[in-house]
mmCIF file of C-alpha atoms in Angstrom:
data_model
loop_
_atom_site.group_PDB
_atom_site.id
_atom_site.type_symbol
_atom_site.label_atom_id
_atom_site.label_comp_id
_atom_site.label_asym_id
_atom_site.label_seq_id
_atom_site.Cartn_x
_atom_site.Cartn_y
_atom_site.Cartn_z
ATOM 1 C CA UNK A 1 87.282 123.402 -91.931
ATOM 2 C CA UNK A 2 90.845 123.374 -91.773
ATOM 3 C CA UNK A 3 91.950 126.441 -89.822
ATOM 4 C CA UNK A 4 94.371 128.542 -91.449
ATOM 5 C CA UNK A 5 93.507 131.632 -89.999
ATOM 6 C CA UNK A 6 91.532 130.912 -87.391
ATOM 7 C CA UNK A 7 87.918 131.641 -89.427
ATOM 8 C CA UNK A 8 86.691 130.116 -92.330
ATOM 9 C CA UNK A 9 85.984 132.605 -95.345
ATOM 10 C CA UNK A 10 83.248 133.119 -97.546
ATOM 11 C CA UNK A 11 84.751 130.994 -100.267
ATOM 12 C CA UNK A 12 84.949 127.888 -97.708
ATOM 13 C CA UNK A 13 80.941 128.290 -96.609
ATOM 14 C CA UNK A 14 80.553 128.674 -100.431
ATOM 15 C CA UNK A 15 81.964 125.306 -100.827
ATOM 16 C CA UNK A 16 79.649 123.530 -98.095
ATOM 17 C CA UNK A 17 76.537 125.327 -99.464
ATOM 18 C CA UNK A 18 77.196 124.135 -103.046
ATOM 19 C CA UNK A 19 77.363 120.384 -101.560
ATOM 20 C CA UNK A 20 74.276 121.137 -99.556
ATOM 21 C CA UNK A 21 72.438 122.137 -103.026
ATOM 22 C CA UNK A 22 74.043 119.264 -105.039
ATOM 23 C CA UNK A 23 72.112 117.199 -101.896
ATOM 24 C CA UNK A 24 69.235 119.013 -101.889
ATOM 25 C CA UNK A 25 69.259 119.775 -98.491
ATOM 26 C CA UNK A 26 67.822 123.207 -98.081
ATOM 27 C CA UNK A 27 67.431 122.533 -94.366
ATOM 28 C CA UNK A 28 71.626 122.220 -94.106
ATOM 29 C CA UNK A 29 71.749 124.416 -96.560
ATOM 30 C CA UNK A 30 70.212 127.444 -94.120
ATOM 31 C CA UNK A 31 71.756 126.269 -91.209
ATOM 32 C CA UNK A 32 75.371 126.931 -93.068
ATOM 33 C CA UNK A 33 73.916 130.092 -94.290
ATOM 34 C CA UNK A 34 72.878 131.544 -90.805
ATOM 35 C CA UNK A 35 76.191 130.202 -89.183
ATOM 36 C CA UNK A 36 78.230 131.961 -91.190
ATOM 37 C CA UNK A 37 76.091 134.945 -90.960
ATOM 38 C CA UNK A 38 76.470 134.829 -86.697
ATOM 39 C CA UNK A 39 80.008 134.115 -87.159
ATOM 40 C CA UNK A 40 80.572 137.709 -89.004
ATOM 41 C CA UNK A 41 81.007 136.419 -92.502
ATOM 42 C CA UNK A 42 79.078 138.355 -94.951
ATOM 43 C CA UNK A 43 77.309 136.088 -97.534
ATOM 44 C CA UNK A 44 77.866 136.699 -101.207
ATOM 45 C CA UNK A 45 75.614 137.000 -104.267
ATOM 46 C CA UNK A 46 76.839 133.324 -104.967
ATOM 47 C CA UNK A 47 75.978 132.592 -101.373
ATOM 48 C CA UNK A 48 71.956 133.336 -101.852
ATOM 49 C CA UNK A 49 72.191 132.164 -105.956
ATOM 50 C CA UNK A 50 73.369 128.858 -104.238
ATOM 51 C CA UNK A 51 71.041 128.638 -101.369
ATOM 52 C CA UNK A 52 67.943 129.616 -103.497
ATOM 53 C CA UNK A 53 69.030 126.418 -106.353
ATOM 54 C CA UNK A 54 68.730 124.436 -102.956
ATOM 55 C CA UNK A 55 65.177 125.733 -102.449
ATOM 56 C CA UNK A 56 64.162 125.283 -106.107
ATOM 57 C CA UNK A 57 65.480 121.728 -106.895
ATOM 58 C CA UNK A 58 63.535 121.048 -103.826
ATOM 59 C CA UNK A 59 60.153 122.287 -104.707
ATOM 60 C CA UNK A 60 60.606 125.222 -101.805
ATOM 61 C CA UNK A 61 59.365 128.455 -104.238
ATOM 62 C CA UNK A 62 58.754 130.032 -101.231
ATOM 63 C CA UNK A 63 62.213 129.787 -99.303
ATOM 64 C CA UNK A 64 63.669 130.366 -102.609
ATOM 65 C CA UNK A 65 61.941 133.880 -102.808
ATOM 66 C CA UNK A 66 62.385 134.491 -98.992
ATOM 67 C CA UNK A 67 65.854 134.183 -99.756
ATOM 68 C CA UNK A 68 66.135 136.041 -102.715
ATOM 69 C CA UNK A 69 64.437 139.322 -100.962
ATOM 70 C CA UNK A 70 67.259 138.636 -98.170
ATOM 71 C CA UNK A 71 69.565 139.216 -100.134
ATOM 72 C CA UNK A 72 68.175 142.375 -101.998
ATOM 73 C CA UNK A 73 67.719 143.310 -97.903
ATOM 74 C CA UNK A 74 70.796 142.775 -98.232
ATOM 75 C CA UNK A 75 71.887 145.431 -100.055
ATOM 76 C CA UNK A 76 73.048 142.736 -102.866
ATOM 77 C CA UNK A 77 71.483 143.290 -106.533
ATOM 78 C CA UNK A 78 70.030 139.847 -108.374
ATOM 79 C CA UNK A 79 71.838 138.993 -111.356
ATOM 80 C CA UNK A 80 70.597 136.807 -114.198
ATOM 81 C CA UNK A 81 70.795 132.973 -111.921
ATOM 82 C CA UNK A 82 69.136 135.087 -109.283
ATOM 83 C CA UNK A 83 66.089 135.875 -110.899
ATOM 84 C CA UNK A 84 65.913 132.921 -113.092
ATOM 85 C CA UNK A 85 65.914 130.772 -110.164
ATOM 86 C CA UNK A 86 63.002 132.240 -109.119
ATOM 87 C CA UNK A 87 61.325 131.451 -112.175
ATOM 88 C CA UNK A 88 62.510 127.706 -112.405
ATOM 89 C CA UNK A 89 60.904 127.383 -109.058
ATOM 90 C CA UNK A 90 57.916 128.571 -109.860
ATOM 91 C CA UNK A 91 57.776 127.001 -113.263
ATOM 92 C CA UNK A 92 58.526 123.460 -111.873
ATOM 93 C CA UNK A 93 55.164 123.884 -110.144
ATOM 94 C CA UNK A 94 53.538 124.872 -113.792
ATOM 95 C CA UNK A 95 52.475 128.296 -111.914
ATOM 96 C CA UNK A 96 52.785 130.329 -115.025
ATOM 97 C CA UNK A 97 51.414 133.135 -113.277
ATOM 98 C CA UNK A 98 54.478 133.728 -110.577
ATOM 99 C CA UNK A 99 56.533 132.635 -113.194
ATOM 100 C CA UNK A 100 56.400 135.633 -115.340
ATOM 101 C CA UNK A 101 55.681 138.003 -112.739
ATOM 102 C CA UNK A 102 59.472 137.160 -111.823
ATOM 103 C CA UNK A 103 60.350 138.114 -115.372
ATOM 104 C CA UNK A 104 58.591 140.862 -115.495
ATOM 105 C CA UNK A 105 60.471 141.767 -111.907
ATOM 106 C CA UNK A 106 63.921 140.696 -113.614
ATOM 107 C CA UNK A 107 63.422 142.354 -116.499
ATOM 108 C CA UNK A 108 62.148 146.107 -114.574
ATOM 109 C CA UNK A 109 65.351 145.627 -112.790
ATOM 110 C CA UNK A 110 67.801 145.770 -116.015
ATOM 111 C CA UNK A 111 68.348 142.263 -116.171
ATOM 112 C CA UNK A 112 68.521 141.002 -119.382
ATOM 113 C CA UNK A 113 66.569 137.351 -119.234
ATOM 114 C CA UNK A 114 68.553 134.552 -120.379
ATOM 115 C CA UNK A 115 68.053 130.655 -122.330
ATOM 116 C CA UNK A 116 67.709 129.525 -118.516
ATOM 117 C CA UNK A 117 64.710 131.707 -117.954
ATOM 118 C CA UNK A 118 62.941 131.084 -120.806
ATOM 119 C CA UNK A 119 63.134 127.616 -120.999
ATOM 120 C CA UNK A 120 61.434 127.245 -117.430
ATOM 121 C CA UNK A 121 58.775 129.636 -118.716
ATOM 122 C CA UNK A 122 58.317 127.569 -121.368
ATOM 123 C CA UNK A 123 58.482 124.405 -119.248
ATOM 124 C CA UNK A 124 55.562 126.198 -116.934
ATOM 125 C CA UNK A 125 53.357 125.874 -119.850
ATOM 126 C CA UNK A 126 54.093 122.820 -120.349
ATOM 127 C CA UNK A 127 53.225 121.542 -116.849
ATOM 128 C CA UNK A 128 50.057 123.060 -117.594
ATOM 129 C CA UNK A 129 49.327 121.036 -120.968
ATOM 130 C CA UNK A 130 48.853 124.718 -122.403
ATOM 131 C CA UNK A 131 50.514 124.570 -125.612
ATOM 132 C CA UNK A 132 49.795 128.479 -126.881
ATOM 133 C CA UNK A 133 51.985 129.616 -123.799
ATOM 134 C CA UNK A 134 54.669 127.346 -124.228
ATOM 135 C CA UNK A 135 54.816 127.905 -128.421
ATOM 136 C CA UNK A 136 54.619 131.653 -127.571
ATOM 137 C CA UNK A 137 57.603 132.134 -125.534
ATOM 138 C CA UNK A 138 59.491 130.020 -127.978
ATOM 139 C CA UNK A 139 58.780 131.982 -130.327
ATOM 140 C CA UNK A 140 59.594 135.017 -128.173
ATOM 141 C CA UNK A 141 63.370 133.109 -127.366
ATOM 142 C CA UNK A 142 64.113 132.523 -131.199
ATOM 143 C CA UNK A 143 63.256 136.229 -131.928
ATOM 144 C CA UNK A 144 65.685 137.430 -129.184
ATOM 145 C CA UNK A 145 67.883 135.467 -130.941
ATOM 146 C CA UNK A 146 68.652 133.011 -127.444
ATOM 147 C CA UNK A 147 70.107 129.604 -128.125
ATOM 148 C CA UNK A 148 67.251 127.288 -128.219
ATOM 149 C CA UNK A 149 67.869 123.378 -126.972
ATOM 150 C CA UNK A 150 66.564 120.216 -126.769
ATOM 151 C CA UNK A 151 65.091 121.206 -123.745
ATOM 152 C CA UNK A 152 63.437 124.207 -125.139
ATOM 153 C CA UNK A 153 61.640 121.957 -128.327
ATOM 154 C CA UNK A 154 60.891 118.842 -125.535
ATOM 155 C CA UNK A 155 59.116 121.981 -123.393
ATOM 156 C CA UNK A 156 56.588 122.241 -125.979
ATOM 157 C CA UNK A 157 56.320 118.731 -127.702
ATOM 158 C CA UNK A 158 55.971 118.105 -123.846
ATOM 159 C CA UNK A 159 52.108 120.498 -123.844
ATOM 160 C CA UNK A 160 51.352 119.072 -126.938
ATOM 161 C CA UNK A 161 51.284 116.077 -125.402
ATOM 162 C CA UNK A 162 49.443 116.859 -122.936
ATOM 163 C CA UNK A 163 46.782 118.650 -124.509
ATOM 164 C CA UNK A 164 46.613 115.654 -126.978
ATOM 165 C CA UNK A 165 47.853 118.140 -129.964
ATOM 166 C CA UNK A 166 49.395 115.421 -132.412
ATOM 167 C CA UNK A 167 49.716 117.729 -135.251
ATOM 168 C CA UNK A 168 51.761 120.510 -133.413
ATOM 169 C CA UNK A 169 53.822 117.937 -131.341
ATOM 170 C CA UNK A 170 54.625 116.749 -135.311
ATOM 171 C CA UNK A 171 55.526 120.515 -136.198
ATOM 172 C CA UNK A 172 58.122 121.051 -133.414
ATOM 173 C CA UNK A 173 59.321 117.598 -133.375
ATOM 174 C CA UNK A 174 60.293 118.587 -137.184
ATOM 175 C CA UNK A 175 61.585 122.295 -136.127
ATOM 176 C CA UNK A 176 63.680 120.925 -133.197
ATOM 177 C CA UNK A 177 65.620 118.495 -136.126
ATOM 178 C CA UNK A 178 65.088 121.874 -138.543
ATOM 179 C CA UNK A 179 67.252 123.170 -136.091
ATOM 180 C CA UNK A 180 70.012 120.178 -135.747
ATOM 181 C CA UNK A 181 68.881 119.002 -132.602
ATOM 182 C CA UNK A 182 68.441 115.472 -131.975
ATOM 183 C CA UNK A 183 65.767 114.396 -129.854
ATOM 184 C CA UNK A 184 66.930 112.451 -126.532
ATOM 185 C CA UNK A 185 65.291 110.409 -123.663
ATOM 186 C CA UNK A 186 63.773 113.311 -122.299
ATOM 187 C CA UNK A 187 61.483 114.058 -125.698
ATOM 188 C CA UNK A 188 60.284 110.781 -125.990
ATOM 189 C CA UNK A 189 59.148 110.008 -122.100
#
């Protein structure tokens, strides 16, 4: 860090714990975190938001919660990326069942779930090959009236796949161009 005056601010930590993220290194990821906690510099909600997408894009649901009830300790309240994180980490590990208990959390604290926190839900199910579960909160996105995407459509082709359900992979694969999406890489792999 360049010293202007003489201690780096939040912002500048901010900057190192977005590359450590980007890397996927949640090991220098909490090392920046607690340095710049010892050297007096209160962490930010995008502080935690950052070092819990470190934890989930590393398969760390458990760091990634740890750090999310720091912060809360922290007298800092979870907004939308907050809690959906915690989702996405669960949900990459199909475990539906922590997955929506985070909603459930999200949602008892006033925070309105977004397209980010669906999809993983959706995505959980699909992990799991369970196609019901991924077609019902789908279903429960388009009546809230969230943007659906690709993403949201591959979800659930994805458990139909799984589960060796030709006939509803057909359906959505038909809704997702319905909609005007066009499938990519992603739905066909």
């Amino acid at each position: 860090f360049e010293r202007v005056s003489g201690q780096p601010d939040v912002m500048s930590y901010n900057l190192v714990l977005r590359a450590c993220a980007k890397a996927v290194d949640v090991d220098a990821a909490e090392r920046w975190m607690k340095r710049m906690e010892s050297r007096g510099v209160r962490p930010t909600l995008c502080s935690y938001n950052t070092l819990m997408d470190a934890c989930a894009k590393a398969g760390k649901a458990e760091a990634c919660e740890a750090w999310l009830q720091r912060m809360l300790d922290a007298g800092l309240e979870a907004n939308v990326i907050s809690y959906a994180t915690a989702i996405y980490a669960r949900a990459r590990r199909g475990d539906v069942g922590a997955a929506k208990a985070w909603l459930k959390r999200m949602v008892a604290a006033g925070v309105e779930p977004d397209a980010v926190s669906y999809n993983s839900l959706i995505h959980a199910y699909s992990v799991k090959g369970n196609v019901a579960g991924a077609e019902r909160w789908l279903e429960e996105m388009r009546k809230k009236s969230l943007e659906t995407s690709v993403a949201s459509f591959t979800a659930v082709i994805d458990a139909c796949a799984k589960s060796g359900d030709v006939s509803r992979a057909e359906h959505w694969m038909e809704q997702m161009l319905q909609d005007g999406f066009a499938p990519n890489v992603g739905t066909f792999s």
